[in-house]
Amino acid sequence: MAESKSIRTMAVALEGGSRSAVEIARECIASAERTNPSLRSFITVTADHALTQARQADARRTAGRVLGPLDGVPYAAKDMFETSGIRTTCGSRVLETNVPDTSAAVIRKLDAAGATLIGKTNLHEFAYGATGENGWAGTVVNPHDETRLAGGSSSGSAAAVAAGIVPFALGTDTGGSVRVPAALCGITGYKPSFGLISLDGVIPYCWSLDHAGVLATCVGDVAMVARHIAMIPTATPLKALRVGLVQGWEHKCEASVRDAFLAAKSHLQRLGATFGVIHLPDQAEARTVSLTIQLAETLTYHGPNLARARDHFGVDIRSGMVLGQFLSAEAYMQCKRMLETYRRAFADRMKAFDVLLTPACPITAPKVGTVDITVAKQIMPIGNALTLFTSFFNLVGAPALVVPVASPSGGLPVAIQLVSAPGSDAELFEIALMLEKMHARSPDPDRSKAVRWR
């Protein structure tokens, strides 16, 4: 294990001339290809494309026309982001030969910033799942322990960053699909306010709840990428940090996760934060609301694919779409109305707080093949457990960041989640940066470690 390189480290090396973009790209490509038989983090490694982009970055640097801090920096994209001339499969045999003519808006923005696309990352098929298990493309495993899951659905993106293959990656998040794998793999994951990062050219799973997101090794890197792909306003200065806690959530966690949550709370206290309990809108039906909308919308999109290639879908998403066929229009519309109710109530209750602090996942990375898990003496499906603290914030469209925290008990990665009111992404980054800096000053020898597959 060794500390992974950040975007800033690479940018400094490129600016100082100690590394070229081509050298860095070749190293990343070699790492992706070497580790893929075990990690299965990539569906497609775009070696020729990456080297072409890297050569162009080096030429610009030589000519004094550097595009910015991402010029020549490598990254990976979840295989739901369309890429011109490069296949986009969504982790499914249904789209095995799909090669788009145009790229997603986010990819185009990163092209304009000079970033180098190393490859398209593996995922839970069509983003339908939180474990990252995939019968066609292979299940992504956790770089910290290959017997364990990386989490999903943006599993390959998280594993690629955690393993040090690339410094950042794109993902999507419908119920926790950026934040869950970030937490399990020990990196930072960002879900923006709903609609802040364009989904143009991203193959949808659920229009009403899908968010594009970013995974990286630290908050600063995530913020840098986010500001290149979205219009994030300047943060409003915070006078006194008001932190909301959801009563009882820390008691629904494994000991190491609870330790990390309490450590983060202690750091915020040292920053002068005050704490209060937030009463979230009644969530008794929230998971039903979320799943109803997801199944109805994914069935709407995949209807033609289901008709032409039913047997090419994996068992889990096929069974989900079968359930979707039994949903009534009334049920769907009632759940859409509930979204508005949740959003109004959440916005109102967040007026008393600058940020919420919650655990990210109640458990650490589970073993591959885990079906059910016990959380607070309750047995629940593994997907429900992993998204226990994340899925509601997709319903309300709130920005959320998962930040790794070293647990006093050590072991597998653990993380906390910071959530703020919709539209306050800039303030969320400022708070997360303060917390990360405070954590960095903690005397923990295992802090900041990440797996390095070089």
PDB file of N, CA, C and O in Angstrom, residues 1-43:
ATOM      1  N   MET A   1       0.835  -1.194   0.000  1.00  0.00           N
ATOM      2  CA  MET A   1       0.000   0.000   0.000  1.00  0.00           C
ATOM      3  C   MET A   1       0.873   1.249   0.000  1.00  0.00           C
ATOM      4  O   MET A   1       1.887   1.311   0.654  1.00  0.00           O
ATOM      5  N   ALA A   2       0.431   2.251  -0.772  1.00  0.00           N
ATOM      6  CA  ALA A   2       1.166   3.510  -0.817  1.00  0.00           C
ATOM      7  C   ALA A   2       0.203   4.613  -1.173  1.00  0.00           C
ATOM      8  O   ALA A   2      -0.874   4.376  -1.714  1.00  0.00           O
ATOM      9  N   GLU A   3       0.579   5.835  -0.886  1.00  0.00           N
ATOM     10  CA  GLU A   3      -0.312   6.953  -1.151  1.00  0.00           C
ATOM     11  C   GLU A   3      -0.463   7.169  -2.648  1.00  0.00           C
ATOM     12  O   GLU A   3       0.510   7.184  -3.405  1.00  0.00           O
ATOM     13  N   SER A   4      -1.712   7.332  -3.106  1.00  0.00           N
ATOM     14  CA  SER A   4      -1.968   7.560  -4.519  1.00  0.00           C
ATOM     15  C   SER A   4      -1.641   8.999  -4.897  1.00  0.00           C
ATOM     16  O   SER A   4      -1.731   9.899  -4.080  1.00  0.00           O
ATOM     17  N   LYS A   5      -1.267   9.191  -6.148  1.00  0.00           N
ATOM     18  CA  LYS A   5      -0.985  10.531  -6.634  1.00  0.00           C
ATOM     19  C   LYS A   5      -2.281  11.279  -6.870  1.00  0.00           C
ATOM     20  O   LYS A   5      -3.270  10.726  -7.323  1.00  0.00           O
ATOM     21  N   SER A   6      -2.265  12.553  -6.579  1.00  0.00           N
ATOM     22  CA  SER A   6      -3.432  13.396  -6.797  1.00  0.00           C
ATOM     23  C   SER A   6      -3.296  14.135  -8.120  1.00  0.00           C
ATOM     24  O   SER A   6      -2.233  14.151  -8.753  1.00  0.00           O
ATOM     25  N   ILE A   7      -4.385  14.771  -8.527  1.00  0.00           N
ATOM     26  CA  ILE A   7      -4.348  15.616  -9.720  1.00  0.00           C
ATOM     27  C   ILE A   7      -3.299  16.707  -9.551  1.00  0.00           C
ATOM     28  O   ILE A   7      -2.518  16.991 -10.467  1.00  0.00           O
ATOM     29  N   ARG A   8      -3.271  17.299  -8.383  1.00  0.00           N
ATOM     30  CA  ARG A   8      -2.336  18.400  -8.143  1.00  0.00           C
ATOM     31  C   ARG A   8      -0.884  17.933  -8.259  1.00  0.00           C
ATOM     32  O   ARG A   8      -0.033  18.644  -8.805  1.00  0.00           O
ATOM     33  N   THR A   9      -0.602  16.744  -7.753  1.00  0.00           N
ATOM     34  CA  THR A   9       0.758  16.212  -7.859  1.00  0.00           C
ATOM     35  C   THR A   9       1.157  16.031  -9.320  1.00  0.00           C
ATOM     36  O   THR A   9       2.262  16.384  -9.742  1.00  0.00           O
ATOM     37  N   MET A  10       0.230  15.474 -10.105  1.00  0.00           N
ATOM     38  CA  MET A  10       0.508  15.273 -11.534  1.00  0.00           C
ATOM     39  C   MET A  10       0.664  16.602 -12.252  1.00  0.00           C
ATOM     40  O   MET A  10       1.550  16.760 -13.107  1.00  0.00           O
ATOM     41  N   ALA A  11      -0.200  17.565 -11.930  1.00  0.00           N
ATOM     42  CA  ALA A  11      -0.123  18.876 -12.587  1.00  0.00           C
ATOM     43  C   ALA A  11       1.208  19.559 -12.304  1.00  0.00           C
ATOM     44  O   ALA A  11       1.809  20.179 -13.194  1.00  0.00           O
ATOM     45  N   VAL A  12       1.685  19.434 -11.071  1.00  0.00           N
ATOM     46  CA  VAL A  12       2.991  20.019 -10.710  1.00  0.00           C
ATOM     47  C   VAL A  12       4.110  19.347 -11.491  1.00  0.00           C
ATOM     48  O   VAL A  12       5.027  20.011 -11.997  1.00  0.00           O
ATOM     49  N   ALA A  13       4.048  18.012 -11.603  1.00  0.00           N
ATOM     50  CA  ALA A  13       5.077  17.277 -12.345  1.00  0.00           C
ATOM     51  C   ALA A  13       5.076  17.672 -13.823  1.00  0.00           C
ATOM     52  O   ALA A  13       6.135  17.836 -14.442  1.00  0.00           O
ATOM     53  N   LEU A  14       3.881  17.844 -14.393  1.00  0.00           N
ATOM     54  CA  LEU A  14       3.789  18.255 -15.795  1.00  0.00           C
ATOM     55  C   LEU A  14       4.306  19.675 -15.983  1.00  0.00           C
ATOM     56  O   LEU A  14       5.064  19.951 -16.918  1.00  0.00           O
ATOM     57  N   GLU A  15       3.917  20.571 -15.092  1.00  0.00           N
ATOM     58  CA  GLU A  15       4.342  21.959 -15.190  1.00  0.00           C
ATOM     59  C   GLU A  15       5.849  22.094 -15.020  1.00  0.00           C
ATOM     60  O   GLU A  15       6.505  22.882 -15.716  1.00  0.00           O
ATOM     61  N   GLY A  16       6.416  21.295 -14.102  1.00  0.00           N
ATOM     62  CA  GLY A  16       7.854  21.381 -13.853  1.00  0.00           C
ATOM     63  C   GLY A  16       8.695  20.653 -14.876  1.00  0.00           C
ATOM     64  O   GLY A  16       9.934  20.761 -14.870  1.00  0.00           O
ATOM     65  N   GLY A  17       8.057  19.867 -15.731  1.00  0.00           N
ATOM     66  CA  GLY A  17       8.785  19.159 -16.779  1.00  0.00           C
ATOM     67  C   GLY A  17       9.407  17.848 -16.343  1.00  0.00           C
ATOM     68  O   GLY A  17      10.117  17.202 -17.128  1.00  0.00           O
ATOM     69  N   SER A  18       9.144  17.409 -15.107  1.00  0.00           N
ATOM     70  CA  SER A  18       9.720  16.138 -14.664  1.00  0.00           C
ATOM     71  C   SER A  18       8.979  14.943 -15.250  1.00  0.00           C
ATOM     72  O   SER A  18       9.517  13.827 -15.279  1.00  0.00           O
ATOM     73  N   ARG A  19       7.735  15.158 -15.692  1.00  0.00           N
ATOM     74  CA  ARG A  19       6.971  14.101 -16.356  1.00  0.00           C
ATOM     75  C   ARG A  19       6.307  14.689 -17.583  1.00  0.00           C
ATOM     76  O   ARG A  19       5.957  15.874 -17.620  1.00  0.00           O
ATOM     77  N   SER A  20       6.087  13.853 -18.587  1.00  0.00           N
ATOM     78  CA  SER A  20       5.297  14.256 -19.747  1.00  0.00           C
ATOM     79  C   SER A  20       3.932  13.581 -19.660  1.00  0.00           C
ATOM     80  O   SER A  20       3.752  12.569 -18.968  1.00  0.00           O
ATOM     81  N   ALA A  21       2.970  14.158 -20.373  1.00  0.00           N
ATOM     82  CA  ALA A  21       1.633  13.566 -20.391  1.00  0.00           C
ATOM     83  C   ALA A  21       1.663  12.172 -20.994  1.00  0.00           C
ATOM     84  O   ALA A  21       0.935  11.275 -20.554  1.00  0.00           O
ATOM     85  N   VAL A  22       2.509  11.968 -21.988  1.00  0.00           N
ATOM     86  CA  VAL A  22       2.616  10.648 -22.611  1.00  0.00           C
ATOM     87  C   VAL A  22       3.163   9.621 -21.626  1.00  0.00           C
ATOM     88  O   VAL A  22       2.667   8.494 -21.539  1.00  0.00           O
ATOM     89  N   GLU A  23       4.188  10.001 -20.863  1.00  0.00           N
ATOM     90  CA  GLU A  23       4.736   9.078 -19.853  1.00  0.00           C
ATOM     91  C   GLU A  23       3.672   8.693 -18.833  1.00  0.00           C
ATOM     92  O   GLU A  23       3.526   7.509 -18.473  1.00  0.00           O
ATOM     93  N   ILE A  24       2.934   9.670 -18.374  1.00  0.00           N
ATOM     94  CA  ILE A  24       1.893   9.398 -17.374  1.00  0.00           C
ATOM     95  C   ILE A  24       0.798   8.523 -17.968  1.00  0.00           C
ATOM     96  O   ILE A  24       0.332   7.567 -17.336  1.00  0.00           O
ATOM     97  N   ALA A  25       0.380   8.834 -19.194  1.00  0.00           N
ATOM     98  CA  ALA A  25      -0.675   8.041 -19.836  1.00  0.00           C
ATOM     99  C   ALA A  25      -0.230   6.594 -20.024  1.00  0.00           C
ATOM    100  O   ALA A  25      -1.002   5.664 -19.764  1.00  0.00           O
ATOM    101  N   ARG A  26       1.007   6.386 -20.476  1.00  0.00           N
ATOM    102  CA  ARG A  26       1.501   5.015 -20.664  1.00  0.00           C
ATOM    103  C   ARG A  26       1.530   4.244 -19.347  1.00  0.00           C
ATOM    104  O   ARG A  26       1.196   3.054 -19.301  1.00  0.00           O
ATOM    105  N   GLU A  27       1.908   4.938 -18.275  1.00  0.00           N
ATOM    106  CA  GLU A  27       1.933   4.289 -16.965  1.00  0.00           C
ATOM    107  C   GLU A  27       0.529   3.886 -16.537  1.00  0.00           C
ATOM    108  O   GLU A  27       0.310   2.774 -16.025  1.00  0.00           O
ATOM    109  N   CYS A  28      -0.440   4.765 -16.758  1.00  0.00           N
ATOM    110  CA  CYS A  28      -1.823   4.466 -16.382  1.00  0.00           C
ATOM    111  C   CYS A  28      -2.397   3.332 -17.228  1.00  0.00           C
ATOM    112  O   CYS A  28      -3.092   2.446 -16.698  1.00  0.00           O
ATOM    113  N   ILE A  29      -2.124   3.363 -18.513  1.00  0.00           N
ATOM    114  CA  ILE A  29      -2.612   2.297 -19.403  1.00  0.00           C
ATOM    115  C   ILE A  29      -2.031   0.955 -18.987  1.00  0.00           C
ATOM    116  O   ILE A  29      -2.748  -0.050 -18.883  1.00  0.00           O
ATOM    117  N   ALA A  30      -0.731   0.941 -18.713  1.00  0.00           N
ATOM    118  CA  ALA A  30      -0.081  -0.308 -18.295  1.00  0.00           C
ATOM    119  C   ALA A  30      -0.675  -0.825 -16.986  1.00  0.00           C
ATOM    120  O   ALA A  30      -0.907  -2.028 -16.816  1.00  0.00           O
ATOM    121  N   SER A  31      -0.935   0.089 -16.057  1.00  0.00           N
ATOM    122  CA  SER A  31      -1.507  -0.297 -14.776  1.00  0.00           C
ATOM    123  C   SER A  31      -2.914  -0.848 -14.954  1.00  0.00           C
ATOM    124  O   SER A  31      -3.293  -1.853 -14.336  1.00  0.00           O
ATOM    125  N   ALA A  32      -3.714  -0.191 -15.797  1.00  0.00           N
ATOM    126  CA  ALA A  32      -5.078  -0.667 -16.055  1.00  0.00           C
ATOM    127  C   ALA A  32      -5.067  -2.062 -16.667  1.00  0.00           C
ATOM    128  O   ALA A  32      -5.828  -2.947 -16.248  1.00  0.00           O
ATOM    129  N   GLU A  33      -4.211  -2.270 -17.640  1.00  0.00           N
ATOM    130  CA  GLU A  33      -4.170  -3.567 -18.324  1.00  0.00           C
ATOM    131  C   GLU A  33      -3.611  -4.662 -17.433  1.00  0.00           C
ATOM    132  O   GLU A  33      -4.074  -5.808 -17.461  1.00  0.00           O
ATOM    133  N   ARG A  34      -2.628  -4.319 -16.616  1.00  0.00           N
ATOM    134  CA  ARG A  34      -2.011  -5.310 -15.738  1.00  0.00           C
ATOM    135  C   ARG A  34      -2.949  -5.769 -14.623  1.00  0.00           C
ATOM    136  O   ARG A  34      -2.966  -6.938 -14.247  1.00  0.00           O
ATOM    137  N   THR A  35      -3.722  -4.856 -14.091  1.00  0.00           N
ATOM    138  CA  THR A  35      -4.562  -5.187 -12.938  1.00  0.00           C
ATOM    139  C   THR A  35      -5.955  -5.673 -13.316  1.00  0.00           C
ATOM    140  O   THR A  35      -6.655  -6.237 -12.480  1.00  0.00           O
ATOM    141  N   ASN A  36      -6.355  -5.462 -14.569  1.00  0.00           N
ATOM    142  CA  ASN A  36      -7.731  -5.764 -14.934  1.00  0.00           C
ATOM    143  C   ASN A  36      -8.125  -7.233 -14.769  1.00  0.00           C
ATOM    144  O   ASN A  36      -9.267  -7.520 -14.421  1.00  0.00           O
ATOM    145  N   PRO A  37      -7.227  -8.190 -15.003  1.00  0.00           N
ATOM    146  CA  PRO A  37      -7.626  -9.576 -14.770  1.00  0.00           C
ATOM    147  C   PRO A  37      -8.064  -9.856 -13.339  1.00  0.00           C
ATOM    148  O   PRO A  37      -8.874 -10.763 -13.107  1.00  0.00           O
ATOM    149  N   SER A  38      -7.570  -9.090 -12.377  1.00  0.00           N
ATOM    150  CA  SER A  38      -7.966  -9.303 -10.991  1.00  0.00           C
ATOM    151  C   SER A  38      -9.019  -8.296 -10.529  1.00  0.00           C
ATOM    152  O   SER A  38     -10.043  -8.669  -9.955  1.00  0.00           O
ATOM    153  N   LEU A  39      -8.786  -6.996 -10.786  1.00  0.00           N
ATOM    154  CA  LEU A  39      -9.731  -5.977 -10.314  1.00  0.00           C
ATOM    155  C   LEU A  39     -10.986  -5.886 -11.173  1.00  0.00           C
ATOM    156  O   LEU A  39     -12.063  -5.588 -10.661  1.00  0.00           O
ATOM    157  N   ARG A  40     -10.837  -6.086 -12.480  1.00  0.00           N
ATOM    158  CA  ARG A  40     -11.936  -5.941 -13.443  1.00  0.00           C
ATOM    159  C   ARG A  40     -12.566  -4.544 -13.386  1.00  0.00           C
ATOM    160  O   ARG A  40     -13.786  -4.379 -13.484  1.00  0.00           O
ATOM    161  N   SER A  41     -11.726  -3.547 -13.220  1.00  0.00           N
ATOM    162  CA  SER A  41     -12.226  -2.176 -13.100  1.00  0.00           C
ATOM    163  C   SER A  41     -12.570  -1.542 -14.447  1.00  0.00           C
ATOM    164  O   SER A  41     -13.360  -0.602 -14.493  1.00  0.00           O
ATOM    165  N   PHE A  42     -12.007  -2.068 -15.547  1.00  0.00           N
ATOM    166  CA  PHE A  42     -12.259  -1.482 -16.865  1.00  0.00           C
ATOM    167  C   PHE A  42     -12.981  -2.461 -17.782  1.00  0.00           C
ATOM    168  O   PHE A  42     -12.700  -3.652 -17.786  1.00  0.00           O
ATOM    169  N   ILE A  43     -13.909  -1.920 -18.573  1.00  0.00           N
ATOM    170  CA  ILE A  43     -14.513  -2.682 -19.670  1.00  0.00           C
ATOM    171  C   ILE A  43     -13.719  -2.447 -20.945  1.00  0.00           C
ATOM    172  O   ILE A  43     -13.448  -3.370 -21.699  1.00  0.00           O
TER     173      ILE A  43
END
